[in-house]
CSV table of C-alpha atoms in Angstrom, one decimal:
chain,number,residue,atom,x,y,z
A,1,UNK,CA,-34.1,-12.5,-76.8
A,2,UNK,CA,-36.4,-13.8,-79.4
A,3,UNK,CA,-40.1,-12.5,-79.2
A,4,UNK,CA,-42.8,-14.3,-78.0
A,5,UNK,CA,-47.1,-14.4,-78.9
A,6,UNK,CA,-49.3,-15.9,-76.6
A,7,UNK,CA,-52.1,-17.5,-78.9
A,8,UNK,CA,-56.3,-17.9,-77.6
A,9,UNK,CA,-55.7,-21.7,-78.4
A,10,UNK,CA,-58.8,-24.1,-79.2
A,11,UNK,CA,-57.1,-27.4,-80.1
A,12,UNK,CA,-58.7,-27.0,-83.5
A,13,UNK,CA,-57.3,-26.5,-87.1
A,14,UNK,CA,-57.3,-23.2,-87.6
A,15,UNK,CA,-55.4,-22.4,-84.3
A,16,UNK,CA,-53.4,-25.5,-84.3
A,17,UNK,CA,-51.9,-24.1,-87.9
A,18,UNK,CA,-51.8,-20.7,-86.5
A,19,UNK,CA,-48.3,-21.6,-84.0
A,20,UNK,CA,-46.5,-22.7,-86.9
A,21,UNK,CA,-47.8,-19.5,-89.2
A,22,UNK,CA,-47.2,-16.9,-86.4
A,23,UNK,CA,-43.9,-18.7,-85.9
A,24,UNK,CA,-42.7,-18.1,-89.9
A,25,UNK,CA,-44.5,-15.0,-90.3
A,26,UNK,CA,-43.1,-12.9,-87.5
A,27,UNK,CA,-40.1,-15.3,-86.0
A,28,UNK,CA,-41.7,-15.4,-82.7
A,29,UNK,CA,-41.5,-17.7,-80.2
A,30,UNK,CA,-45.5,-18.7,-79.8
A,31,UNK,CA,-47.1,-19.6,-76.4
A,32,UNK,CA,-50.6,-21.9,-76.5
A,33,UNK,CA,-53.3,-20.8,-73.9
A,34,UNK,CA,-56.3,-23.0,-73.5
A,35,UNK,CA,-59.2,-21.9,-71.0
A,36,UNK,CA,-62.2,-24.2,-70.2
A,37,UNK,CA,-65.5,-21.9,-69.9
A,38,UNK,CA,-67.5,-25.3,-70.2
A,39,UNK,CA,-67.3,-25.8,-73.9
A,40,UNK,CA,-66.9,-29.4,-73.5
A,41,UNK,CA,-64.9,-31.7,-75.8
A,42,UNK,CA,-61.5,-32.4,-75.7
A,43,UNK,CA,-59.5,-32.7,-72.2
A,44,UNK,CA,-57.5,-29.6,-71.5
A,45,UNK,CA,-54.4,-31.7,-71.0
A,46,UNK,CA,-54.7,-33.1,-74.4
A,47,UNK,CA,-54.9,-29.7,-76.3
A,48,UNK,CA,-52.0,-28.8,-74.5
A,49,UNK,CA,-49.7,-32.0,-75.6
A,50,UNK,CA,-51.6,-31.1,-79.1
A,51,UNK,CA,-50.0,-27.7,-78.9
A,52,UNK,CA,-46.7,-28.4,-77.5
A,53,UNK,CA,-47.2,-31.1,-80.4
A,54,UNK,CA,-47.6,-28.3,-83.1
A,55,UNK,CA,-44.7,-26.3,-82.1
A,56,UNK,CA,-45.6,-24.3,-79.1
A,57,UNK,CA,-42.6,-23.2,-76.9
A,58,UNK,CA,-45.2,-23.6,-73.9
A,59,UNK,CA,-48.6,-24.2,-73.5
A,60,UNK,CA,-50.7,-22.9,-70.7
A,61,UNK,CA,-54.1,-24.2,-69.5
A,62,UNK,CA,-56.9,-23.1,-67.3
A,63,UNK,CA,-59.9,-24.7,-66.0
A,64,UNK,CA,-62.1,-21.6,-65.5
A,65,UNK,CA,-65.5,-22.9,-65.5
A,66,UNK,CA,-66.1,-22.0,-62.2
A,67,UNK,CA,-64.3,-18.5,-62.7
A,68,UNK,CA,-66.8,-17.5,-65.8
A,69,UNK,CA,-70.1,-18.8,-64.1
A,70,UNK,CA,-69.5,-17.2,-60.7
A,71,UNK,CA,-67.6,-13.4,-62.4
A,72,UNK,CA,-69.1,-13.5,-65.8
A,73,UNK,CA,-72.2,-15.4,-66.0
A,74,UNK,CA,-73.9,-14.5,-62.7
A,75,UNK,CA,-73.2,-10.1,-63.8
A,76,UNK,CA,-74.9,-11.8,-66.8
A,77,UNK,CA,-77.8,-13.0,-64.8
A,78,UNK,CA,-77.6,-9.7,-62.3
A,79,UNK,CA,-78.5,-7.6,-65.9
A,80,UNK,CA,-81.3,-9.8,-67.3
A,81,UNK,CA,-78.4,-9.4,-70.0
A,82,UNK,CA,-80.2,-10.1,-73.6
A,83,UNK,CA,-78.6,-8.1,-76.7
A,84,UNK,CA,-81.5,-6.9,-79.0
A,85,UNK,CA,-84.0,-8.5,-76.2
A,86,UNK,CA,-83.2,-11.9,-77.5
A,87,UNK,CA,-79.6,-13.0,-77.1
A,88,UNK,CA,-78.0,-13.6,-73.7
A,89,UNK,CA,-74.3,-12.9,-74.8
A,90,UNK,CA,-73.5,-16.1,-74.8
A,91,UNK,CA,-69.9,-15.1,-76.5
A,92,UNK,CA,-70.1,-11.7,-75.4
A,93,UNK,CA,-69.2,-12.5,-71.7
A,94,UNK,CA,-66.8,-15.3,-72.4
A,95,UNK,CA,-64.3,-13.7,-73.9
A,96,UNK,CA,-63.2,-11.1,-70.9
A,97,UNK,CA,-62.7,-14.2,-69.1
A,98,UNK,CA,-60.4,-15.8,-71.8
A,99,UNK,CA,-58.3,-12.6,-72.3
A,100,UNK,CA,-57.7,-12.1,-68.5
A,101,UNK,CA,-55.9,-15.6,-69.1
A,102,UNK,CA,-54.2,-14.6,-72.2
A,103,UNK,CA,-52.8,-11.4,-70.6
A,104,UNK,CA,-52.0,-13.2,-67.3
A,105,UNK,CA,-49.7,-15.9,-69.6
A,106,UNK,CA,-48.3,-13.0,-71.4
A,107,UNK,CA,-46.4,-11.2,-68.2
A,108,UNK,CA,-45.9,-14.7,-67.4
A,109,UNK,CA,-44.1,-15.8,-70.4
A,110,UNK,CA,-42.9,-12.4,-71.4
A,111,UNK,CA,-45.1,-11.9,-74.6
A,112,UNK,CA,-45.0,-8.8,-76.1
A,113,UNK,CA,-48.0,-10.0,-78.3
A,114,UNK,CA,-51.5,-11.8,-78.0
A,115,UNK,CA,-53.2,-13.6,-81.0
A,116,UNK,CA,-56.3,-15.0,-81.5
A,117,UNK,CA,-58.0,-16.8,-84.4
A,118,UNK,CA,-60.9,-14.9,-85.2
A,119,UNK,CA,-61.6,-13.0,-88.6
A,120,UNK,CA,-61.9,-9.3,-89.7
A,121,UNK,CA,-66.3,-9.2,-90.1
A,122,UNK,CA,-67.1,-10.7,-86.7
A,123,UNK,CA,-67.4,-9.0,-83.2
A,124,UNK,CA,-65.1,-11.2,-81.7
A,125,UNK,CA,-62.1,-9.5,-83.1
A,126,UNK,CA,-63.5,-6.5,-81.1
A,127,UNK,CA,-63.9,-8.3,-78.0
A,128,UNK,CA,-60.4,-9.9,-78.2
A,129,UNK,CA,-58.2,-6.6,-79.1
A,130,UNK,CA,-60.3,-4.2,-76.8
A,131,UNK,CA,-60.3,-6.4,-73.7
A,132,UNK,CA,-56.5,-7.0,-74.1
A,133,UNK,CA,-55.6,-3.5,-74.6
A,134,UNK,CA,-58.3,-2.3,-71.6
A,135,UNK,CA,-56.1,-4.9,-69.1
A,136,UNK,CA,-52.5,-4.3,-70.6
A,137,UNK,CA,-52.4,-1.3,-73.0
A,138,UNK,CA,-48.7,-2.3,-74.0
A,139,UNK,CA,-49.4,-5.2,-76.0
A,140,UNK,CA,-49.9,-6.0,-79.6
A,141,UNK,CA,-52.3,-7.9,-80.9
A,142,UNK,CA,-52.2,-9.9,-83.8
A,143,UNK,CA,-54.8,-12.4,-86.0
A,144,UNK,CA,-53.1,-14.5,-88.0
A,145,UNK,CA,-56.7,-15.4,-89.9
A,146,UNK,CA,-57.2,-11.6,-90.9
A,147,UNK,CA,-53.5,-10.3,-90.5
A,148,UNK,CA,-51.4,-13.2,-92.0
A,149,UNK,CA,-54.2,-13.8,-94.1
A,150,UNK,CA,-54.4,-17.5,-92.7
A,151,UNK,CA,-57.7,-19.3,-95.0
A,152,UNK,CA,-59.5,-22.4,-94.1
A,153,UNK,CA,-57.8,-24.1,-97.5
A,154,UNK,CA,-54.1,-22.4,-96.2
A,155,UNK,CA,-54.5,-24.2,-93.2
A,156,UNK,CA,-55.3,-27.4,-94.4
A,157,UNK,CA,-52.0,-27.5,-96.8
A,158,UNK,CA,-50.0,-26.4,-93.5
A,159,UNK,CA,-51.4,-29.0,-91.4
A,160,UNK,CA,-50.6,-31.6,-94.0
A,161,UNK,CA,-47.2,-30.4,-95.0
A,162,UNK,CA,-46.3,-30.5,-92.0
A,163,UNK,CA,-48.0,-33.7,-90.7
A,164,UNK,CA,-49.5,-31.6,-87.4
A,165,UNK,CA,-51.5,-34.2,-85.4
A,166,UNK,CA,-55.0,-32.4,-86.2
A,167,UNK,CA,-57.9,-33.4,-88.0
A,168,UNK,CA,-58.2,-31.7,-91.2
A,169,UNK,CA,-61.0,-33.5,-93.4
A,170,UNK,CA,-63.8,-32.6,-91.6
A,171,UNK,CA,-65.9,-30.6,-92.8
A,172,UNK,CA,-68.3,-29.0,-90.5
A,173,UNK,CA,-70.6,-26.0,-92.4
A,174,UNK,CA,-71.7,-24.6,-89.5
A,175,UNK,CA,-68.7,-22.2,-87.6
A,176,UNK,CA,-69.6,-22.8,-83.6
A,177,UNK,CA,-69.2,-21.3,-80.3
A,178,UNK,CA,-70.4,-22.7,-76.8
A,179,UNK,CA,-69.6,-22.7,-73.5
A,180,UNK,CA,-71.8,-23.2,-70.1
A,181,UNK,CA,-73.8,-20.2,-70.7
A,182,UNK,CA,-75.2,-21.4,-74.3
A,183,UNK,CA,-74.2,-22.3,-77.6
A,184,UNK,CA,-74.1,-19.8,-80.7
A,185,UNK,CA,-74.5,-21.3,-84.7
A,186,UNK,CA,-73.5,-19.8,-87.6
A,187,UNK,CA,-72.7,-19.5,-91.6
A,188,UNK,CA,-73.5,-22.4,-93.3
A,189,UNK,CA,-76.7,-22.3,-95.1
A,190,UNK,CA,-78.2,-20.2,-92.7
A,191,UNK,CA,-76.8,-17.5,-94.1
A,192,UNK,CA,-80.0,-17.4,-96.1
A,193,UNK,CA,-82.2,-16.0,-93.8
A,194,UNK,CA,-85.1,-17.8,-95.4
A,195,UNK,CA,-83.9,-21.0,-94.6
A,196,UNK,CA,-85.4,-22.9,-91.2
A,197,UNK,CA,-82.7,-24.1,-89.0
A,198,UNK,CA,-82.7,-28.0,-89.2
A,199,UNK,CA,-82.2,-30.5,-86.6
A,200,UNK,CA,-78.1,-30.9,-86.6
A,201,UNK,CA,-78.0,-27.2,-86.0
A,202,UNK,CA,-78.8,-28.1,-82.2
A,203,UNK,CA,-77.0,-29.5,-79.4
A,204,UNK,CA,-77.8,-28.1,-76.1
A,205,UNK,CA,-81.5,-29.0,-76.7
A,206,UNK,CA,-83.9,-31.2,-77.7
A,207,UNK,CA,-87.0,-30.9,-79.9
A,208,UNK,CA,-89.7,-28.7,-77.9
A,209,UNK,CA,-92.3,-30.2,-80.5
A,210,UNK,CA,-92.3,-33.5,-78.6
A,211,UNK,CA,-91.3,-33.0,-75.1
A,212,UNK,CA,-91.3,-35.0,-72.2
A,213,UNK,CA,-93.6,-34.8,-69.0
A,214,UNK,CA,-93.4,-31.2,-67.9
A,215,UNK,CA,-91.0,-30.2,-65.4
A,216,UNK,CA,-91.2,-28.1,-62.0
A,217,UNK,CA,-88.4,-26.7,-60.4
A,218,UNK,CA,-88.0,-24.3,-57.7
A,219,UNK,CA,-84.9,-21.8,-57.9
A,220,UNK,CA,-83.9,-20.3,-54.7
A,221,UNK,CA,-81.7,-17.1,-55.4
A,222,UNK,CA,-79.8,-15.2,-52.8
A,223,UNK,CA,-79.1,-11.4,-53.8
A,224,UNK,CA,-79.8,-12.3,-57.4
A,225,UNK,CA,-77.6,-15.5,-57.1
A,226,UNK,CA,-79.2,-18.7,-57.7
A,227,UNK,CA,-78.1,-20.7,-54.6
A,228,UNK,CA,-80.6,-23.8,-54.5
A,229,UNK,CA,-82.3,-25.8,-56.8
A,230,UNK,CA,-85.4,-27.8,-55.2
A,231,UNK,CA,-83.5,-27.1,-52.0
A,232,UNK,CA,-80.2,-28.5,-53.0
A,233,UNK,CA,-77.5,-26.2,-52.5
A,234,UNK,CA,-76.1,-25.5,-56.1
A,235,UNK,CA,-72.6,-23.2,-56.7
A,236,UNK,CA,-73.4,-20.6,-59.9
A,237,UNK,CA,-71.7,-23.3,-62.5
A,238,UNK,CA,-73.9,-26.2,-61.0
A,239,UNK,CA,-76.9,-24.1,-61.4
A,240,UNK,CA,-76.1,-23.2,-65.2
A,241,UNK,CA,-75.2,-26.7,-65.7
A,242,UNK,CA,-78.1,-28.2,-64.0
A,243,UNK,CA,-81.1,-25.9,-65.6
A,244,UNK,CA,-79.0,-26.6,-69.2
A,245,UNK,CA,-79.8,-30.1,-68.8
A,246,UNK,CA,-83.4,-29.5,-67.3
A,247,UNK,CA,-84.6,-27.1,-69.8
A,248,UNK,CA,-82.6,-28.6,-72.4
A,249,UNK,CA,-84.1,-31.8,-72.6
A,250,UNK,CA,-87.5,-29.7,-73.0
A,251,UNK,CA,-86.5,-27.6,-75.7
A,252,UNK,CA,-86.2,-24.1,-73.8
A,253,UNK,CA,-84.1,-21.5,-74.9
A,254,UNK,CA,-83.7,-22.0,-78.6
A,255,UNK,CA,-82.9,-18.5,-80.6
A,256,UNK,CA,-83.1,-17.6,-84.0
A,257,UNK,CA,-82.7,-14.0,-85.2
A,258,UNK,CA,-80.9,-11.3,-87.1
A,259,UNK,CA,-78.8,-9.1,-85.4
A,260,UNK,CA,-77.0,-6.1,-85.5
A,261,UNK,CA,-73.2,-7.0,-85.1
A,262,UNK,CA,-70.9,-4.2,-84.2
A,263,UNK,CA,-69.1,-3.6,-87.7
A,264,UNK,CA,-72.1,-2.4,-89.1
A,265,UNK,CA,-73.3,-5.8,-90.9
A,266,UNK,CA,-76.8,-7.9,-89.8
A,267,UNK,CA,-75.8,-11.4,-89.0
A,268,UNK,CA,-78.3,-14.8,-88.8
A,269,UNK,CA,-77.2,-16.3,-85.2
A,270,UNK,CA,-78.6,-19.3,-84.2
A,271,UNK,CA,-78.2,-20.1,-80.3
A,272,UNK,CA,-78.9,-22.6,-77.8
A,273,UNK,CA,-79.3,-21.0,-74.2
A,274,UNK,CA,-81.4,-22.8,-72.4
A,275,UNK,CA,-80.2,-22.7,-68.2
A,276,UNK,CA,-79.6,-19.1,-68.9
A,277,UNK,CA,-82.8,-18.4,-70.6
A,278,UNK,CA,-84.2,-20.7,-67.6
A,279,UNK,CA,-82.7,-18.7,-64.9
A,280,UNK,CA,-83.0,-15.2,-66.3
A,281,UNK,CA,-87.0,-15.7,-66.8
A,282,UNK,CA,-86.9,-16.4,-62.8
A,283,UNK,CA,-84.5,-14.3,-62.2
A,284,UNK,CA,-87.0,-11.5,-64.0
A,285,UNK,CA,-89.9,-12.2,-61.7
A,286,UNK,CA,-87.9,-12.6,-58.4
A,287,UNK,CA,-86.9,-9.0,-59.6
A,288,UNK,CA,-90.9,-8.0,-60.1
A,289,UNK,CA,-91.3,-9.2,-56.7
A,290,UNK,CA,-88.6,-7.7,-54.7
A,291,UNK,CA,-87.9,-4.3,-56.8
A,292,UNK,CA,-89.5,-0.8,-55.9
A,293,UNK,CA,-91.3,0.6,-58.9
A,294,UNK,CA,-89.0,3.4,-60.4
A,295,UNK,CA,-86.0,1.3,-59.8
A,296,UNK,CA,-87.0,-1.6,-61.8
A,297,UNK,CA,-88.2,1.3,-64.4
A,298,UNK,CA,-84.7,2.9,-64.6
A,299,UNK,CA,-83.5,-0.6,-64.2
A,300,UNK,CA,-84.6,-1.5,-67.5
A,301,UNK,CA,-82.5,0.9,-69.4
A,302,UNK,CA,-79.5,0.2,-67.7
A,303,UNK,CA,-79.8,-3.5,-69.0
A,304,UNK,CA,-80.5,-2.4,-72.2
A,305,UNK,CA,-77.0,-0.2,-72.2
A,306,UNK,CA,-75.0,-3.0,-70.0
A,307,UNK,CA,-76.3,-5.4,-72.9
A,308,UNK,CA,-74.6,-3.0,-75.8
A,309,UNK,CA,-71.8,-2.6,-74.2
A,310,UNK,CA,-70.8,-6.3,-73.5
A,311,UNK,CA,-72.0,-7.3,-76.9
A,312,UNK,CA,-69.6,-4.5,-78.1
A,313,UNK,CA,-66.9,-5.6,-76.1
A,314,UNK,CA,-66.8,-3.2,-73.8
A,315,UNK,CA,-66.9,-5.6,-70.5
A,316,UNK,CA,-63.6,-3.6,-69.3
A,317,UNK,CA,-65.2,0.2,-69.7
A,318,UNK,CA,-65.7,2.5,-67.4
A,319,UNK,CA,-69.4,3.2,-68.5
A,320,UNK,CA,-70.0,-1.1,-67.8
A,321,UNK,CA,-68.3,-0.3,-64.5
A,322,UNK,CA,-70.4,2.4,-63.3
A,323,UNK,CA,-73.0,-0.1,-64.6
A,324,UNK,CA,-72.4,-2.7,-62.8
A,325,UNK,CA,-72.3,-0.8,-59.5
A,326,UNK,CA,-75.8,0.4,-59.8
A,327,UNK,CA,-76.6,-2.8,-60.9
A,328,UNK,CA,-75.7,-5.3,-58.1
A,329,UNK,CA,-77.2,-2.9,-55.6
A,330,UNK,CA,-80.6,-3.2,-57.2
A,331,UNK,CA,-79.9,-6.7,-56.3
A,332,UNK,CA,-79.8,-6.3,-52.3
A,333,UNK,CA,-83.3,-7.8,-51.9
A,334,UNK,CA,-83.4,-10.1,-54.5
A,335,UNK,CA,-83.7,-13.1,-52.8
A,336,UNK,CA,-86.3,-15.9,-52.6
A,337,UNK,CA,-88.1,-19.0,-54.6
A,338,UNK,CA,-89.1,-18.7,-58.2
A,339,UNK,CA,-91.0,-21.9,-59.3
A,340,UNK,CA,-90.7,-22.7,-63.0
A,341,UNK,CA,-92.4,-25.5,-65.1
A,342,UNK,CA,-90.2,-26.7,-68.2
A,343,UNK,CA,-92.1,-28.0,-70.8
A,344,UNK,CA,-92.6,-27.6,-74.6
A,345,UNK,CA,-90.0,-25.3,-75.0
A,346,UNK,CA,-91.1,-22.9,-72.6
A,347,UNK,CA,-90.1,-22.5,-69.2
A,348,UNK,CA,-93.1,-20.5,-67.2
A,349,UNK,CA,-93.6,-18.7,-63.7
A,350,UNK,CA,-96.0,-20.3,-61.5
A,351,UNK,CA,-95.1,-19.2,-58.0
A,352,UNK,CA,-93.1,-16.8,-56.2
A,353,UNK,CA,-92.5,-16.4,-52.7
A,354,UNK,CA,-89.9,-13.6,-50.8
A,355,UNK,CA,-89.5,-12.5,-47.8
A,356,UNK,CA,-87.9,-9.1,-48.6
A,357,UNK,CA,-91.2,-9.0,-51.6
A,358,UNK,CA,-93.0,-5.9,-52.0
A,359,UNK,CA,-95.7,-7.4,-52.8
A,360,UNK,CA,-98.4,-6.8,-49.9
A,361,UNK,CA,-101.9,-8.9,-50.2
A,362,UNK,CA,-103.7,-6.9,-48.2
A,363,UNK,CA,-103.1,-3.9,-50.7
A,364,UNK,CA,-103.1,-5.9,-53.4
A,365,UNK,CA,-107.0,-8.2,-52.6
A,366,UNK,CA,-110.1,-7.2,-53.7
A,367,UNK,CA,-111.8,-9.4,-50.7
A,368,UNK,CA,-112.3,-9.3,-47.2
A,369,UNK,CA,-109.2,-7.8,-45.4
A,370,UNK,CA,-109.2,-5.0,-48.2
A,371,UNK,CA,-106.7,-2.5,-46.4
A,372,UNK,CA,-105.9,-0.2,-49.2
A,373,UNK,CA,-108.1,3.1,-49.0
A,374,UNK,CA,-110.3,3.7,-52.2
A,375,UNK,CA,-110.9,7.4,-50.8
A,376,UNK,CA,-107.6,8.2,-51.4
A,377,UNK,CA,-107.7,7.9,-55.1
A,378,UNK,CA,-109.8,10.5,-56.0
A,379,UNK,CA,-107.7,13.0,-54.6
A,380,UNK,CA,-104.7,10.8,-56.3
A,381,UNK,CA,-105.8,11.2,-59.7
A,382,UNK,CA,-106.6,15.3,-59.2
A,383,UNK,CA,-102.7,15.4,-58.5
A,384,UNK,CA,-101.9,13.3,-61.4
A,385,UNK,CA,-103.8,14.5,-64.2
A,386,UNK,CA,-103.7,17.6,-63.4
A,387,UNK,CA,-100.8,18.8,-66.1
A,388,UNK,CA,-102.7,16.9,-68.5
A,389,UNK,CA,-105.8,18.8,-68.0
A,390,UNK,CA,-104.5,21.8,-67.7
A,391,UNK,CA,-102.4,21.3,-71.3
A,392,UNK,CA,-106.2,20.2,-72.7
A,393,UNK,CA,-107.8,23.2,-71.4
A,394,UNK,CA,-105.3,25.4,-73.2
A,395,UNK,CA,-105.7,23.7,-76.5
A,396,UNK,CA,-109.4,24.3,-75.9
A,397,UNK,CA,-109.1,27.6,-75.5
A,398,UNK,CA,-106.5,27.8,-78.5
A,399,UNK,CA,-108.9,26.1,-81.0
A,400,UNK,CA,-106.9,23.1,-81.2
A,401,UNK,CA,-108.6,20.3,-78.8
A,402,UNK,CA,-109.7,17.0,-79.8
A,403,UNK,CA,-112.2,16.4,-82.6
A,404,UNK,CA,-114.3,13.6,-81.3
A,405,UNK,CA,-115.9,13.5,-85.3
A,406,UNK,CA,-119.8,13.8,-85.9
A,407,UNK,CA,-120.9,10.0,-86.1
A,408,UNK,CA,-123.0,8.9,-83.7
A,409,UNK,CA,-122.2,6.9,-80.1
């Protein structure tokens, strides 16, 4: 029986190229998978004729837009999930999603082999290979681009050669990832860290410089779940979609940095992100509202850690399990109305409102209806400090307290 690779399939050049390569290379049979996480562009059924097209034995589809937002993005959301504090893992959390699909078409085809297309410096290799492996530890894995040694130039020849029905002239300097949950921009010359991104970089929003009329929008969230928007009932993937347009078309969410990729090089990333970066700011103060003090503490850490891991392509680990159990029950009382204005690029917090909030006014007022006793601080503070004075007194005694210098007060 002949062999057969299932292939993470884009309907682009590279990938497109890549049946025919595998095919040569290997004398596999090669099987096209196709998943929709909202990237837009081409129908799904026509990158599956353009596979089948190319020489695919079978090409398998999935629309699972709904699947990522609801499994994938809204964990996302659940963690405040920004790698380095800046990016919200915009590829990171798509590709678990796209390799549960490429392993389901591989017992369903009978692959013994999944491929992707990405290259040997990047983190998506990673991501790929250590996801397949964490969901079926028999399979290979196999990229033609760094294992077949399949270049941009290669491909083109192939394509034409062979007369594949694929663009090949373009040329597009920038190499580009998106899906619902934000768009990520590299290479190009923004691989000079000096140079500004310019306007053709973006997609997913407009200029923040000159925005529209501000916007207000009230996000209800149930359990850490964005359910409404302005009391509309919204699933997760209408949420994302409707915030990206909303913030979008006010500039929110644009990020520029240099980060710390997982094979040891810095990379400049440009991304787009703006209903994430929308919803995880009210998400973040629904969370300041609802969560007891040393849990949102500890709570930090963890997202710094669940961050790592799914930038590191670790979504399948047992660490990001354990992870994830702690953090959706932090989210038990997370639920109530955020109210965000949009506008110039920033999307800010100007009301809150929860009926599980911790927040109590009567504690909380300096006026009339004060209920919180001012006695009981003294006493408070005696507790509290008293290590610290203790520690002082010693160093006193030892010759080693504070010198408080000889200038005058």
């Amino acid at each position: 029986m002949t062999d057969r690779v299932v292939l993470a399939y884009s309907g682009g050049l590279d990938t497109s190229v890549a049946i025919g390569w595998i095919g040569e290379a290997t004398g596999a049979e090669v099987v096209a998978v196709a998943v929709d996480v909202g990237q837009g562009g081409e129908d799904l059924e026509v990158i599956r004729r353009r596979a089948l097209d190319c020489g695919a034995v079978e090409a398998y589809v999935a629309d699972a837009r709904d699947e990522f937002a609801a499994e994938y993005c809204m964990p996302a959301l659940a963690a405040n999930g920004l790698y380095q504090d800046a990016y919200p893992l915009v590829s990171g959390i798509s590709r678990p999603v796209i390799v549960k699909h490429l392993v389901r078409a591989a017992r369903q085809f009978g692959a013994s082999t999944v491929a992707h297309g990405c290259t040997g410096k990047g983190n998506d290799q990673v991501r790929f290979e250590v996801s397949i492996t964490s969901l079926a530890p028999d399979l290979k894995c196999l990229a033609p681009v760094r294992d077949l040694a399949l270049t941009r130039e290669k491909a083109i020849a192939y394509a034409e050669k062979h007369s594949l029905p694929i663009e090949t002239t373009k040329n597009n300097p920038f190499s580009i990832d998106q899906n619902v949950w934000g768009r990520a921009v590299e290479t190009g010359f923004l691989e000079d860290i000096w140079n500004a991104p310019t306007k053709d970089v973006y997609n997913y929003t407009d200029d923040p410089t000159f925005p529209p009329v501000a916007d207000e929008v009230v996000i209800t969230f149930e359990q850490g779940v964005p359910v409404a928007l302005d009391g509309v009932p919204v699933t997760p993937l209408q949420a994302i979609q409707e915030m990206n347009r909303r913030a979008g078309a006010q500039g929110v969410g644009r990020i520029d940095i240099v980060e710390d990729r997982l094979v040891g090089i810095k990379s400049r990333e440009v991304y787009e992100a703006p209903g994430a970066m929308a919803l995880i700011a009210a998400h973040r103060e629904l969370e300041n509202v609802t969560l007891e003090r040393e849990q949102a503490r500890f709570k930090r850490g963890v997202e710094q850690r669940w961050s790592e891991l799914v930038y590191d392509g670790q979504w399948f680990s047992p660490l990001k399990k354990s992870l994830d159990t702690f953090i959706t029950d932090t989210q038990k009382y997370v639920s109530g109305d955020i109210r965000l204005v949009l506008h110039g690029g920033r999307a800010t917090v100007t009301g809150r409102r929860s009926e599980q909030s911790l927040y109590d006014f009567n504690l909380a007022t300096y006026d009339e209806g004060d209920s919180f006793d001012q006695a009981s601080a003294v006493g408070f503070i005696d507790i509290y400090g008293l290590t610290s004075k203790l520690a002082a007194a010693r160093d006193v005694r030892f010759g080693n307290g504070v010198d408080l210098g000889t200038g005058e007060l």
